[in-house]
Every structure is written in C-alpha cells, then in structure tokens.
Coordinates of C-alpha atoms in Angstrom, one line a residue:
Chain J
M184 CA 14.9 -10.4 -9.6
L185 CA 13.7 -12.7 -6.9
T186 CA 13.8 -10.3 -4.3
G187 CA 11.7 -8.1 -6.8
M188 CA 9.2 -11.0 -7.6
N189 CA 8.9 -11.8 -3.6
R190 CA 8.4 -8.4 -2.8
K191 CA 5.5 -7.9 -5.3
L192 CA 4.2 -11.1 -4.0
F193 CA 4.5 -10.0 -0.4
W194 CA 2.3 -6.9 -1.2
L195 CA -0.2 -8.6 -3.3
V196 CA -0.4 -11.0 -0.2
L197 CA -0.8 -8.1 2.3
I198 CA -3.5 -6.1 0.4
L199 CA -5.4 -9.3 -0.5
A200 CA -5.4 -10.1 3.4
L201 CA -6.5 -6.5 4.2
I202 CA -9.2 -6.3 1.9
G203 CA -10.5 -9.5 2.8
S204 CA -10.7 -8.4 6.4
W205 CA -13.1 -5.9 5.4
L206 CA -15.4 -8.5 3.8
P207 CA -17.6 -9.0 6.9
Y208 CA -18.0 -5.2 7.1
F209 CA -19.9 -5.8 3.8
N210 CA -22.2 -8.7 5.1
I211 CA -20.0 -11.0 2.9
L212 CA -19.0 -13.9 5.2
N213 CA -20.8 -12.8 8.1
E214 CA -23.2 -15.7 8.8
L215 CA -23.7 -16.7 12.2
V216 CA -22.1 -20.1 11.4
W217 CA -19.6 -21.9 13.8
V218 CA -16.0 -22.5 12.1
G219 CA -14.8 -25.0 15.8
P220 CA -15.6 -22.4 18.5
L221 CA -15.7 -19.2 16.4
S222 CA -18.3 -17.6 14.5
L223 CA -17.6 -17.1 10.7
P224 CA -17.0 -13.6 10.6
L225 CA -14.4 -13.7 13.5
A226 CA -12.5 -16.8 12.3
W227 CA -12.2 -15.5 8.8
V228 CA -10.8 -12.1 10.6
L229 CA -8.4 -14.2 12.6
T230 CA -7.2 -16.1 9.4
C231 CA -6.5 -12.7 7.6
N232 CA -4.8 -11.5 10.8
I233 CA -2.4 -14.8 10.6
V234 CA -1.4 -14.2 6.9
L235 CA -0.9 -10.3 7.9
T236 CA 1.4 -11.5 10.9
L237 CA 3.4 -13.6 8.4
C238 CA 3.7 -10.4 6.4
A239 CA 4.7 -8.7 9.4
I240 CA 7.8 -11.1 9.7
A241 CA 8.6 -10.9 5.9
L242 CA 9.2 -7.3 5.9
Y243 CA 12.6 -8.0 8.1
P244 CA 14.1 -10.3 5.2
L245 CA 12.8 -8.4 2.0
Y246 CA 13.1 -4.7 3.2
F247 CA 14.5 -4.0 6.7
K248 CA 17.9 -6.1 6.0
P249 CA 18.5 -4.6 2.8
L250 CA 18.0 -1.0 3.7
S251 CA 20.3 -1.6 6.8
E252 CA 23.0 -2.7 4.3
R253 CA 22.7 -0.1 2.0
I254 CA 22.6 2.5 4.7
D255 CA 26.0 0.7 5.9
A256 CA 27.5 1.0 1.9
F257 CA 26.3 4.7 1.9
E258 CA 27.9 5.9 4.9
R259 CA 30.7 4.3 4.2
K260 CA 31.2 5.7 0.9
E261 CA 30.1 9.0 2.0
G262 CA 33.1 8.5 4.9
G263 CA 35.5 7.7 2.3
H264 CA 34.7 10.9 0.0
E265 CA 35.1 13.2 3.5
Chain I
M163 CA -7.0 -6.0 56.8
N164 CA -9.6 -5.0 54.4
S165 CA -9.1 -5.4 50.5
T166 CA -9.0 -1.5 50.2
A167 CA -6.0 -1.3 52.5
V168 CA -4.6 -4.1 50.4
T169 CA -5.0 -2.3 47.4
I170 CA -3.5 0.6 49.0
I171 CA -0.6 -1.4 50.0
I172 CA 0.0 -3.1 46.7
L173 CA -0.2 0.4 44.8
I174 CA 2.6 1.5 47.1
A175 CA 4.6 -1.2 46.4
F176 CA 3.9 -1.3 43.0
I177 CA 4.6 2.6 42.5
A178 CA 7.9 2.2 44.3
I179 CA 9.1 -0.7 42.4
F180 CA 8.5 1.6 39.3
V181 CA 10.3 4.6 40.8
V182 CA 13.4 2.3 41.6
I183 CA 13.5 0.8 38.1
S184 CA 12.9 4.3 36.4
L185 CA 15.8 5.9 38.6
R186 CA 18.4 2.7 38.0
A187 CA 17.7 3.9 34.3
R188 CA 18.6 7.2 34.8
Q189 CA 21.8 6.2 36.0
H190 CA 22.9 5.1 32.5
N191 CA 21.9 8.5 31.0
A192 CA 24.3 10.8 29.7
S193 CA 23.9 14.4 30.6
T194 CA 22.8 15.8 26.9
I195 CA 19.3 16.8 25.6
D196 CA 19.7 14.2 23.0
D197 CA 19.9 11.6 25.8
Y198 CA 17.2 13.0 27.8
V199 CA 14.8 13.2 25.0
V200 CA 15.6 10.3 22.5
G201 CA 17.3 8.2 24.6
G202 CA 20.8 8.9 22.6
R203 CA 19.5 7.1 19.8
S204 CA 20.5 3.7 21.4
M205 CA 17.3 1.9 22.2
N206 CA 17.5 -1.8 21.7
T207 CA 14.9 -4.5 20.1
A208 CA 13.3 -5.5 23.1
L209 CA 13.2 -2.2 25.0
L210 CA 12.0 -0.4 21.9
L211 CA 9.4 -2.8 21.6
M212 CA 8.0 -3.0 24.6
S213 CA 8.0 0.9 25.2
M214 CA 6.2 1.2 21.6
G215 CA 3.7 -1.5 22.3
A216 CA 3.1 0.1 26.3
T217 CA 2.5 3.6 24.7
Y218 CA 0.2 2.5 22.0
F219 CA -1.9 0.6 24.5
S220 CA -3.0 2.2 27.4
T221 CA -5.5 2.4 29.9
W222 CA -8.1 2.5 27.1
T223 CA -6.8 -1.0 26.3
L224 CA -7.6 -2.0 29.6
L225 CA -11.0 -0.4 30.1
G226 CA -12.2 1.2 26.7
S227 CA -11.9 -1.4 24.3
F228 CA -13.4 -4.4 26.8
G229 CA -16.3 -2.0 26.8
V230 CA -16.3 -1.5 23.0
Y231 CA -16.3 -5.3 22.5
Y232 CA -19.2 -5.7 25.0
R233 CA -21.5 -3.3 23.1
E234 CA -20.2 -3.7 19.8
G235 CA -19.3 -7.6 19.2
I236 CA -16.8 -8.5 16.7
W237 CA -17.8 -5.6 14.9
F238 CA -14.7 -3.9 16.7
A239 CA -12.3 -7.1 15.6
G240 CA -10.9 -4.7 12.6
F241 CA -9.1 -3.1 15.5
T242 CA -6.9 -6.4 16.0
T243 CA -6.0 -6.1 12.1
W244 CA -5.5 -2.5 12.2
A245 CA -2.9 -3.2 15.2
I246 CA -0.8 -5.3 12.9
I247 CA -0.5 -3.1 10.4
Q248 CA 0.2 -0.2 12.4
G249 CA 2.7 -1.8 14.1
S250 CA 4.6 -3.0 11.1
V251 CA 4.1 -1.9 7.7
F252 CA 4.0 1.6 9.4
I253 CA 7.3 1.3 10.8
W254 CA 8.6 0.5 7.4
L255 CA 6.8 2.9 5.7
F256 CA 7.6 6.0 7.9
G257 CA 9.1 5.0 10.8
T258 CA 12.7 4.1 9.2
R259 CA 12.5 7.0 6.9
I260 CA 11.9 9.5 10.2
W261 CA 14.9 7.4 11.9
Y262 CA 17.3 8.2 9.3
I263 CA 16.8 11.9 8.9
G264 CA 16.6 12.2 12.9
K265 CA 20.3 10.4 13.1
R266 CA 21.5 12.3 10.2
F267 CA 20.7 15.3 11.4
N268 CA 20.6 14.9 15.1
F269 CA 16.9 15.9 15.4
I270 CA 15.5 15.5 18.9
T271 CA 12.1 17.0 17.8
P272 CA 9.7 16.6 14.8
G273 CA 9.7 20.2 14.6
Q274 CA 13.3 20.2 13.9
M275 CA 12.7 18.0 10.4
V276 CA 9.8 20.1 9.4
E277 CA 11.7 23.8 9.5
H278 CA 14.9 22.3 8.1
Y279 CA 13.0 20.2 5.2
Y280 CA 10.5 23.2 4.3
S281 CA 12.7 26.3 5.6
S282 CA 10.0 27.5 7.7
P283 CA 9.7 28.5 11.1
T284 CA 6.0 29.0 11.0
L285 CA 5.1 25.6 9.8
R286 CA 7.7 24.3 12.5
L287 CA 5.9 26.2 15.3
L288 CA 2.3 24.9 13.7
F289 CA 3.3 21.2 13.8
S290 CA 4.9 21.4 17.4
I291 CA 1.9 23.3 18.7
V292 CA -0.9 20.8 16.7
G293 CA 1.3 18.2 18.1
I294 CA 1.2 18.9 21.9
I295 CA -2.7 19.8 21.7
A296 CA -3.1 16.6 20.0
L297 CA -1.4 15.0 23.1
V298 CA -3.2 16.6 26.2
P299 CA -6.7 14.4 25.4
V300 CA -4.6 11.6 24.7
M301 CA -2.9 12.1 28.1
L302 CA -6.2 13.0 29.9
I303 CA -8.0 9.8 29.2
Q304 CA -5.3 7.8 30.8
V305 CA -5.5 9.9 34.0
T306 CA -9.3 9.7 33.8
G307 CA -9.4 6.1 33.1
S308 CA -7.0 5.1 35.7
A309 CA -8.9 7.0 38.5
R310 CA -12.0 5.8 37.7
A311 CA -10.8 2.1 38.0
L312 CA -9.4 2.8 41.2
E313 CA -12.9 4.5 42.6
S314 CA -14.7 1.7 41.0
L315 CA -12.9 -1.2 42.2
T316 CA -12.3 0.0 46.0
G317 CA -15.9 1.3 45.9
G318 CA -15.2 4.8 46.4
A319 CA -12.6 4.1 49.0
I320 CA -9.9 5.8 47.0
P321 CA -12.1 8.6 45.4
Y322 CA -11.6 9.7 41.5
A323 CA -9.9 12.8 42.4
V324 CA -7.1 10.7 45.0
G325 CA -6.8 8.6 41.8
V326 CA -6.0 11.7 39.2
I327 CA -3.3 13.4 41.7
V328 CA -1.8 10.1 42.4
T329 CA -1.3 9.2 38.8
S330 CA -0.4 12.6 37.5
V331 CA 2.5 13.5 40.2
V332 CA 4.1 9.8 39.8
V333 CA 3.8 10.4 35.7
G334 CA 5.4 14.0 36.5
F335 CA 7.8 13.0 39.2
I336 CA 9.3 9.8 36.8
V337 CA 9.5 11.7 33.6
L338 CA 11.2 14.6 35.2
W339 CA 14.0 12.6 36.8
A340 CA 14.1 9.8 34.3
G341 CA 13.9 11.1 30.8
F342 CA 13.6 8.7 28.0
R343 CA 15.9 5.9 29.0
G344 CA 13.8 6.1 32.5
T345 CA 10.5 6.1 30.6
A346 CA 11.1 3.4 28.2
W347 CA 12.5 1.0 31.2
A348 CA 9.3 1.7 33.2
D349 CA 7.4 0.9 30.0
A350 CA 8.8 -2.5 29.7
F351 CA 8.3 -3.2 33.4
M352 CA 4.6 -1.8 33.1
G353 CA 4.1 -3.5 29.9
T354 CA 5.0 -7.1 31.2
F355 CA 2.8 -6.4 34.4
F356 CA -0.4 -5.8 32.4
A357 CA 0.0 -8.4 29.8
T358 CA 0.3 -10.9 32.7
V359 CA -2.6 -9.2 34.1
L360 CA -4.8 -9.4 30.8
V361 CA -3.6 -12.9 30.1
F362 CA -4.4 -14.1 33.5
T363 CA -7.6 -12.7 33.3
A364 CA -8.6 -14.2 29.6
V365 CA -8.0 -17.8 31.0
F366 CA -9.7 -17.2 34.1
I367 CA -12.7 -15.5 32.3
I368 CA -13.0 -18.1 29.5
G369 CA -12.9 -20.9 31.9
K370 CA -15.7 -19.4 33.6
A371 CA -17.7 -18.5 30.2
G372 CA -17.6 -22.3 29.6
G373 CA -14.3 -23.0 28.0
W374 CA -14.2 -23.3 24.2
S375 CA -17.8 -22.8 23.9
F376 CA -17.8 -19.4 25.6
L377 CA -18.8 -17.7 21.9
Q378 CA -21.8 -20.5 21.5
N379 CA -23.0 -18.9 25.0
V380 CA -22.7 -15.7 24.0
A381 CA -24.4 -16.5 21.1
E382 CA -27.3 -18.0 23.1
V383 CA -27.9 -14.2 24.7
E384 CA -26.9 -11.9 22.2
P385 CA -26.2 -13.5 18.6
Q386 CA -25.8 -10.2 17.0
L387 CA -22.7 -9.6 18.9
L388 CA -20.9 -12.5 16.9
T389 CA -21.5 -11.1 13.3
N390 CA -20.4 -7.9 12.0
K391 CA -23.1 -5.0 12.2
G392 CA -21.7 -3.6 9.2
N393 CA -21.0 0.3 9.3
P394 CA -17.4 0.4 7.4
V395 CA -17.4 4.0 7.7
A396 CA -17.1 4.0 11.3
M397 CA -14.1 1.4 11.4
L398 CA -12.6 3.4 8.4
E399 CA -12.6 6.4 10.5
L400 CA -11.1 4.4 13.4
W401 CA -8.4 3.0 10.9
V402 CA -7.5 6.5 9.7
G403 CA -7.5 8.5 12.6
L404 CA -5.6 6.1 14.7
S405 CA -3.2 4.5 11.8
F406 CA -2.0 8.0 10.6
G407 CA -2.5 10.2 13.3
A408 CA -1.0 7.7 15.8
W409 CA 2.5 7.5 13.5
A410 CA 2.5 11.0 13.3
L411 CA 1.9 12.2 16.6
P412 CA 5.3 13.6 18.3
H413 CA 5.9 11.1 20.9
M414 CA 5.5 8.3 18.2
W415 CA 7.8 10.1 16.2
Q416 CA 10.5 10.4 19.0
K417 CA 10.1 6.8 19.7
F418 CA 11.3 6.5 15.9
Y419 CA 14.3 8.6 16.1
S420 CA 15.8 6.6 19.5
A421 CA 16.2 3.5 17.8
H422 CA 19.8 2.2 17.4
S423 CA 19.3 1.3 14.2
A424 CA 17.4 0.0 11.1
K425 CA 17.7 -3.6 11.7
V426 CA 16.2 -2.3 15.6
L427 CA 13.1 -1.1 14.0
G428 CA 12.6 -4.2 11.7
K429 CA 12.9 -6.5 14.8
V430 CA 10.5 -4.3 16.3
A431 CA 7.9 -4.2 13.2
M432 CA 8.4 -8.0 13.1
F433 CA 7.5 -8.8 16.7
T434 CA 5.2 -5.9 17.1
P435 CA 1.8 -8.3 15.7
F436 CA 2.1 -10.5 18.5
W437 CA 2.0 -7.9 21.2
N438 CA -0.2 -5.5 19.8
S439 CA -2.4 -7.4 17.9
W440 CA -2.7 -10.9 19.4
M441 CA -2.2 -10.2 22.8
M442 CA -3.6 -6.2 23.6
A443 CA -6.3 -6.4 21.2
C444 CA -7.7 -10.1 21.3
I445 CA -7.9 -10.7 24.8
P446 CA -10.3 -7.7 25.2
L447 CA -12.2 -9.2 22.6
V448 CA -12.3 -12.5 24.2
I449 CA -13.3 -11.1 27.8
G450 CA -15.6 -7.9 26.6
L451 CA -17.5 -10.3 24.6
S452 CA -17.9 -13.1 27.5
A453 CA -19.1 -10.1 29.7
N454 CA -22.0 -10.5 27.9
I455 CA -23.0 -13.8 29.4
P456 CA -25.5 -13.2 32.1
G457 CA -24.2 -13.4 35.6
L458 CA -20.6 -13.5 34.3
V459 CA -19.7 -9.8 35.3
P460 CA -22.3 -7.8 37.5
G461 CA -22.2 -4.5 36.8
A462 CA -21.2 -4.7 33.1
A463 CA -24.2 -3.4 31.7
D464 CA -24.1 -0.3 33.8
N465 CA -20.4 0.3 33.2
S466 CA -18.8 -1.4 30.3
D467 CA -15.7 0.6 30.5
A468 CA -15.0 -1.0 33.7
I469 CA -15.5 -4.6 33.1
L470 CA -12.0 -5.4 34.0
P471 CA -12.1 -4.3 37.4
L472 CA -15.5 -5.3 37.9
I473 CA -14.6 -9.1 36.9
F474 CA -12.1 -9.0 40.0
A475 CA -14.4 -6.9 42.2
E476 CA -16.6 -10.2 42.0
Y477 CA -14.2 -12.9 41.9
A478 CA -11.0 -12.1 43.4
P479 CA -11.1 -8.7 45.3
I480 CA -7.7 -9.2 46.8
L481 CA -6.1 -9.9 43.3
G482 CA -8.5 -7.1 42.3
S483 CA -5.4 -4.9 43.8
F484 CA -2.9 -5.7 41.0
V485 CA -5.6 -5.3 38.2
V486 CA -5.7 -1.4 39.5
A487 CA -1.8 -1.4 39.4
G488 CA -1.9 -3.1 35.9
I489 CA -4.2 0.1 35.2
L490 CA -2.3 2.8 36.7
A491 CA 0.4 0.9 34.9
A492 CA -1.0 1.2 31.4
A493 CA -1.4 4.8 32.1
I494 CA 1.4 5.9 33.2
S495 CA 3.4 3.9 30.3
T496 CA 1.5 6.0 28.0
I497 CA 1.4 9.2 29.5
N498 CA 5.1 9.3 30.5
S499 CA 6.1 9.1 26.7
Q500 CA 3.8 11.9 26.0
L501 CA 4.6 14.1 28.6
L502 CA 8.2 14.0 27.8
S503 CA 7.5 14.6 24.0
S504 CA 5.2 17.3 24.5
A505 CA 7.8 19.3 27.3
S506 CA 10.7 18.7 24.4
L507 CA 8.4 20.5 21.8
V508 CA 7.9 23.5 24.1
A509 CA 11.4 23.6 25.1
E510 CA 13.1 22.9 21.7
D511 CA 10.7 24.0 19.1
V512 CA 9.0 26.9 20.7
W513 CA 11.5 28.6 23.5
R514 CA 14.7 27.3 22.3
R515 CA 14.0 28.2 18.5
F516 CA 12.1 31.6 18.6
F517 CA 13.0 33.2 22.3
D518 CA 16.8 31.8 23.1
K519 CA 18.8 30.3 20.2
E520 CA 22.0 30.0 22.4
M521 CA 20.5 28.6 25.2
S522 CA 22.9 25.8 26.8
E523 CA 22.4 22.1 26.9
K524 CA 22.0 22.6 30.9
R525 CA 19.5 25.0 30.7
L526 CA 17.5 23.5 27.9
R527 CA 17.1 20.4 30.2
L528 CA 15.8 22.9 32.7
V529 CA 13.2 24.2 30.5
N530 CA 12.4 21.0 29.7
K531 CA 11.7 20.1 33.6
V532 CA 9.8 23.4 34.0
V533 CA 7.1 22.6 31.1
I534 CA 7.1 19.1 32.5
G535 CA 5.9 20.2 35.8
L536 CA 3.1 22.8 34.0
I537 CA 1.8 20.3 31.7
T538 CA 1.3 17.9 34.2
S539 CA -0.4 20.3 36.3
I540 CA -2.8 21.3 32.9
V541 CA -3.5 17.6 32.6
L542 CA -4.4 17.4 36.3
V543 CA -6.7 20.4 36.3
L544 CA -8.4 19.2 33.3
A545 CA -8.8 15.5 34.8
L546 CA -10.5 17.0 38.0
S547 CA -12.6 19.0 35.8
P548 CA -16.1 17.5 34.9
S549 CA -15.9 17.5 31.1
G550 CA -12.7 15.6 31.5
A551 CA -14.2 12.7 32.6
G552 CA -16.5 11.3 30.2
Y553 CA -16.5 8.3 27.6
L554 CA -13.0 7.3 27.0
V555 CA -12.7 6.9 23.1
P556 CA -14.6 10.4 21.8
V557 CA -11.7 12.2 23.7
A558 CA -9.1 10.0 22.7
S559 CA -10.1 9.9 19.0
L560 CA -9.9 14.1 19.0
G561 CA -6.1 13.9 20.0
F562 CA -5.6 11.1 17.1
S563 CA -7.8 13.4 14.9
L564 CA -5.5 16.5 15.5
G565 CA -2.4 14.0 14.8
L566 CA -3.7 13.3 11.6
Q567 CA -3.9 17.0 10.3
L568 CA 0.1 16.4 10.9
V569 CA 0.1 13.9 8.3
P570 CA 0.4 15.7 5.0
T571 CA 2.9 17.9 6.3
A572 CA 5.0 14.8 7.4
L573 CA 4.2 13.2 3.7
G574 CA 5.9 16.0 2.2
M575 CA 9.2 15.4 3.8
L576 CA 8.8 11.5 3.5
Y577 CA 7.3 10.9 0.0
F578 CA 5.9 13.8 -2.0
R579 CA 8.3 16.5 -3.0
W580 CA 5.7 18.2 -4.8
I581 CA 4.2 19.3 -1.4
T582 CA 5.1 23.0 -0.7
P583 CA 5.8 24.9 2.5
A584 CA 2.7 27.2 1.7
G585 CA 0.6 24.0 0.6
A586 CA 1.6 22.4 3.9
L587 CA 0.7 25.2 6.2
T588 CA -2.4 26.0 4.6
G589 CA -4.1 22.5 4.9
M590 CA -2.8 22.1 8.3
V591 CA -4.7 25.4 9.5
A592 CA -7.6 24.5 7.6
G593 CA -7.9 20.9 8.8
V594 CA -7.4 21.8 12.6
I595 CA -10.3 24.6 12.1
T596 CA -12.2 22.2 10.2
L597 CA -11.9 19.7 13.0
F598 CA -13.0 21.9 15.9
V599 CA -16.0 23.6 13.8
S600 CA -17.0 20.0 13.2
A601 CA -16.5 18.8 16.6
A602 CA -18.3 22.0 18.3
T603 CA -21.3 22.2 16.1
D604 CA -21.7 18.3 15.5
F605 CA -21.7 19.2 12.0
T606 CA -20.3 16.4 9.5
L607 CA -20.8 15.6 6.0
F608 CA -20.5 11.9 5.3
F609 CA -17.4 11.2 7.2
G610 CA -16.9 12.1 11.2
P611 CA -14.9 15.5 12.0
G612 CA -11.7 13.7 12.0
I613 CA -11.9 12.3 8.4
S614 CA -14.4 15.5 7.3
A615 CA -11.0 17.5 8.5
I616 CA -8.2 15.4 6.9
I617 CA -9.9 15.9 3.7
V618 CA -10.0 19.4 3.4
N619 CA -6.1 19.7 4.8
A620 CA -5.6 17.6 2.0
L621 CA -7.4 19.0 -0.6
L622 CA -5.7 22.2 0.4
V623 CA -2.4 21.0 0.2
A624 CA -2.6 19.8 -3.1
V625 CA -4.3 23.2 -4.4
V626 CA -2.2 25.6 -3.1
S627 CA 0.8 23.7 -3.6
R628 CA -0.1 23.3 -7.3
F629 CA 0.3 27.1 -7.3
T630 CA 3.1 28.0 -4.7
Q631 CA 7.3 27.3 -4.9
A632 CA 8.4 24.3 -3.7
A633 CA 10.4 23.8 -0.6
P634 CA 14.1 25.5 -1.2
V635 CA 16.6 22.8 -2.0
N636 CA 20.5 23.2 -0.9
G637 CA 21.6 19.7 -1.2
D638 CA 21.7 19.5 2.6
N639 CA 17.9 19.1 2.9
D640 CA 16.9 17.0 0.0
Y641 CA 15.6 14.1 1.6
H642 CA 14.0 12.7 -1.8
A643 CA 17.1 12.1 -3.1
L644 CA 18.6 10.9 -0.2
F645 CA 15.8 8.6 0.1
A646 CA 16.0 7.5 -3.6
Q647 CA 19.9 6.4 -3.0
L648 CA 19.0 4.8 0.3
Y649 CA 15.9 2.7 -1.0
G650 CA 17.8 1.8 -3.9
K651 CA 16.3 4.0 -6.8
Q652 CA 19.3 6.0 -7.6
P653 CA 22.9 5.5 -8.0
T654 CA 24.6 7.1 -4.7
Q655 CA 25.7 10.7 -4.9
K656 CA 27.3 12.8 -2.3
V657 CA 24.6 14.6 0.1
T658 CA 26.0 16.6 3.0
A659 CA 25.0 16.6 6.6
H660 CA 24.7 19.5 8.6
A661 CA 22.9 19.9 11.8
I662 CA 20.6 22.6 12.7
N663 CA 19.0 23.6 16.3

C-alpha cells in the first residue's frame, strides 16, 4: 500500500519536474535576472535536474529491487515445476 | 621537441595502453558467440555504467556539444535534462524488459527477439538492416570528429586523412580481437580518461572566465545566450530522436542484454545521471558559454565545433595532446560498441539466419570478424569522402532518426500486444521511406524529418494493426503474459522457455 503511494508520488514528482524543465521554452521563468551566479532559466532547469536525479535514485528501491526479487521467486517456482 | 612530436608520442602511448587493456580483458573471454557479442551477460555495475556512458557520449560531447552551447546558449540546457531521463527512467521502462527476454531466450541480437515474438523473418531482417544503417552515420561522426580535432590541434601536421585512418584502424583492430568484454573495459578506461580531461578543462576555463561570475561576464557580451530563445519544437525533436531512437539502436539493446542482473541495471540507472548529465552534459555548457567571452578562446567563432582543442592550443599546447587523446578515446569508445553490434547483426540476423542456419559458433565468430573488417572499411571510405566531414549534429541526428523508426516494433514486444507483425512491418517501411524522402528533399511538415517519419510510422502501425492478425502466441513467445507476472500484475503461471537461433 505504502509502496503504491510512493510510486504514485514518484511519478507525480518526476512528471512535474520534467514539465517544469520546459517552462523556459515557453518564456516562463525566462528573464535575465540572477540567482546567485546563474541566470534564472538556467537555475530553474538545474533545480529540476536535481529533483530528477533524486527520482533516478528512488527508482532502485521503488522498482528495480522489487523486480529482482520477483524474478528470483518466479524462476525458483518455475524451476520447481520442471 | 615540438608540440606535434609530443602529440604523436602521447597518442601512440595512449593507443598502446588501450590495446593492452582490451587484450587483457580478452583473456577472460570464453570462446562462445554469447561472450564475444554480449560479454557472457556478466557485466557488473561499474563496467556497464562506464561502458554505457562512454557509448552515449562521444566525439560529439567533446566537440559538437561545446559548439551548440556556444551558439545557442542555455536553450540547449534541455539536453542536460534529457541525459537524466534517458539514462535512468528508460532503463527501467525498456532496459529491464529487453534484458530479461534476452537472458531467458539467449538472444544476442534484437532481431532474434523480433522474429521470436512476431514470428516474422522479414520483420527481423528489416529491423536488423535499419539498425545497421542507423549506426553508420553515428560511427561516421566519431571518426570525422576525432580526425578534425587531430588536424586542428596540430595545425594540420596530422592531416584529416591520417586521423581518419588511425581511428578506424585502431577501432577495427580492437573490436576484432577483444569482443564485447574488451570493448567494455576499453570504454571504462576511455570514459575515465576523457572525463578527467573535461573536469580539468572546466575548472581551468571557469577560472580564466572570471570564477563564479563567469556567466555574468558572458551576459555582458551575449546576454541572449543566458535566456532561453524558445523554439520548443526543435528541443522536442532532439528529445524524441535521441531518447527513443537511442535505446532502440542495436548497440544499446545489446548493452541491456549484457547486464548480469536486474539489480545491476538498477544501479546503473541510479548512477547514470551523475555521469551523463552532471558530468557530460553540464561541463560542455560551462565551457561552451564561457568561450563567448572575447579573447578567451581565439578562433571559436570560426570553428565552434573545435572549442576544446582551441582552448588547449591557446593555453597549453603540450597538454593539448591529452585532449586529442581524450577525443580519440571518446570516438573509439562509441564506435567500438556500434561496430561490434553491426557486425553481429549481419552475421547472426542476416548470414546465419538466411544463408547458413547450421553454422557453427566458430564459423559465426569468423563471419563476425570479417564483417567488422568490412564495416570498418566502409566507414573509412565514407569519412574520407567530402560529404562525410560536414557538421556533426545533423549527421548524427539522421542515425538517431532511423533508430526512432525501430521503436513501434520494439514497443509491440515490450508493451503493446495489439501491434501486429503486418502493422509493425508497414509502419517501419513507411517511416524509413518518409525519413529519406524528407531528408533528401528538405520537405517537412510542422516537424523535422525524424519526427515526421515516426508520426507516419506510428499512424500506419495503428491502422494496419487494426485490420490484421496479431502475432501468433504459442505460450513460449507470450512476452506480455511474462511481463504481467514479473511486474506483479498477474498470479504466476508457467511460461516455458526455448531459445531460437
């Protein structure tokens, strides 16, 4: 149940960050003002990239590890049938 | 000793190290075709991460991408985002499924999976031929790019033709002798090498460009580069072409086959953004933008695809030899996988499948090696022809656009049961024809040739699949039932496995 919620949250965050990274292409958050050493659109894209990088890290516990366990169980069961 | 002599000595030393690493890796090869083409499906996380990274990022990273950032500014920052998605989410969505089916049925080429699933030798042949043709321009840019850099950095002392010959011969020799495992180790070495070159250059150039305020210094001369110029369609084309086309290309497909386990793929997906985006996509952004500061990189305006060699030619000609070696590394680490992959497709999906089904493994390896020699020669000839040495990005995009035409057929196997063999075949043929007609005549609709072609392809797949028979399912090739079980959507049922040739 908790995994299902986490997965929904994962995809929500990922899609929002992905859409967010495109905003400067539509002239949103695209002014030449400075956020520290970065221009606003660059700072914004890099922030989205940080979020997406965290999503990539979350992929492992959320998806790859459970898949690996299911494959092991499936192959054990299949071996038992043969 | 002049700088050209130093460059040549360093290049020879570099090539020697590369050959030794590849050949040492070869000693661990078993004498099976499985080991030669997909590394015995035993690649660990570090090796696969480096190998995939070095294959994605190529001469274009060290040459073309700097030029794009120089000319287009942060409009091209969307590429850094693409690099994260491509390297992580796509491994989950496509890589794991391809890996599992490959492992289960002992496939070494994508074409084997296509025929097994669709029961269509014709579709297998077409899938393989399109894959091979798609790889040629991508291989070509590696060779032409490194040769141009050699020529540029040595002031013409190492002519373009010599650079082309050196790159081609080294790649051909290593792939011929070392197979997948050797190329993977070579990729790891080369990836580390050119990453070091990039980091060093970025730190140096930021210092020269004004430290933390380097972007503000760029804004004083070219303020428009620090905002996004718009044109989302062009970026969308790049994303679609690179993202979907890249994973469907045969050499990437075979990298998925080579993973030792799902956990290895997962760890690769986890670490890839750091390598692909934060290292290989962001560093060219920093350097390419900085090169706009007047006087920082003399000659950049005339030859923006050679910013990196120009930096070293200006500031450290002796160290520039390492940049040339890094560029050669980038070229070789991309082309080696593509060459091995193309050869395996010709040998397995064309020669063995259609002309000599009883071919022994030993003979198959021999055919692979002959084809490697042939393809190397073709690339060499193309690179030496005038049309082979144009701007890098458009040439590569043709290759990725062709790879894109493979996607609907691949999605039929991995996700969409409703895609029929006739639908996949018709769509791919129409897509490839549209692509070539569009590229040859410069006629496009709203989008460029690649996207226009995939739209035609997808539409025909949908329409023809609606009126034709689905792929015959015999329990053995029902990938969708298998995926439903493995991905936790159905209770476990028995699905038998039989390998095919």
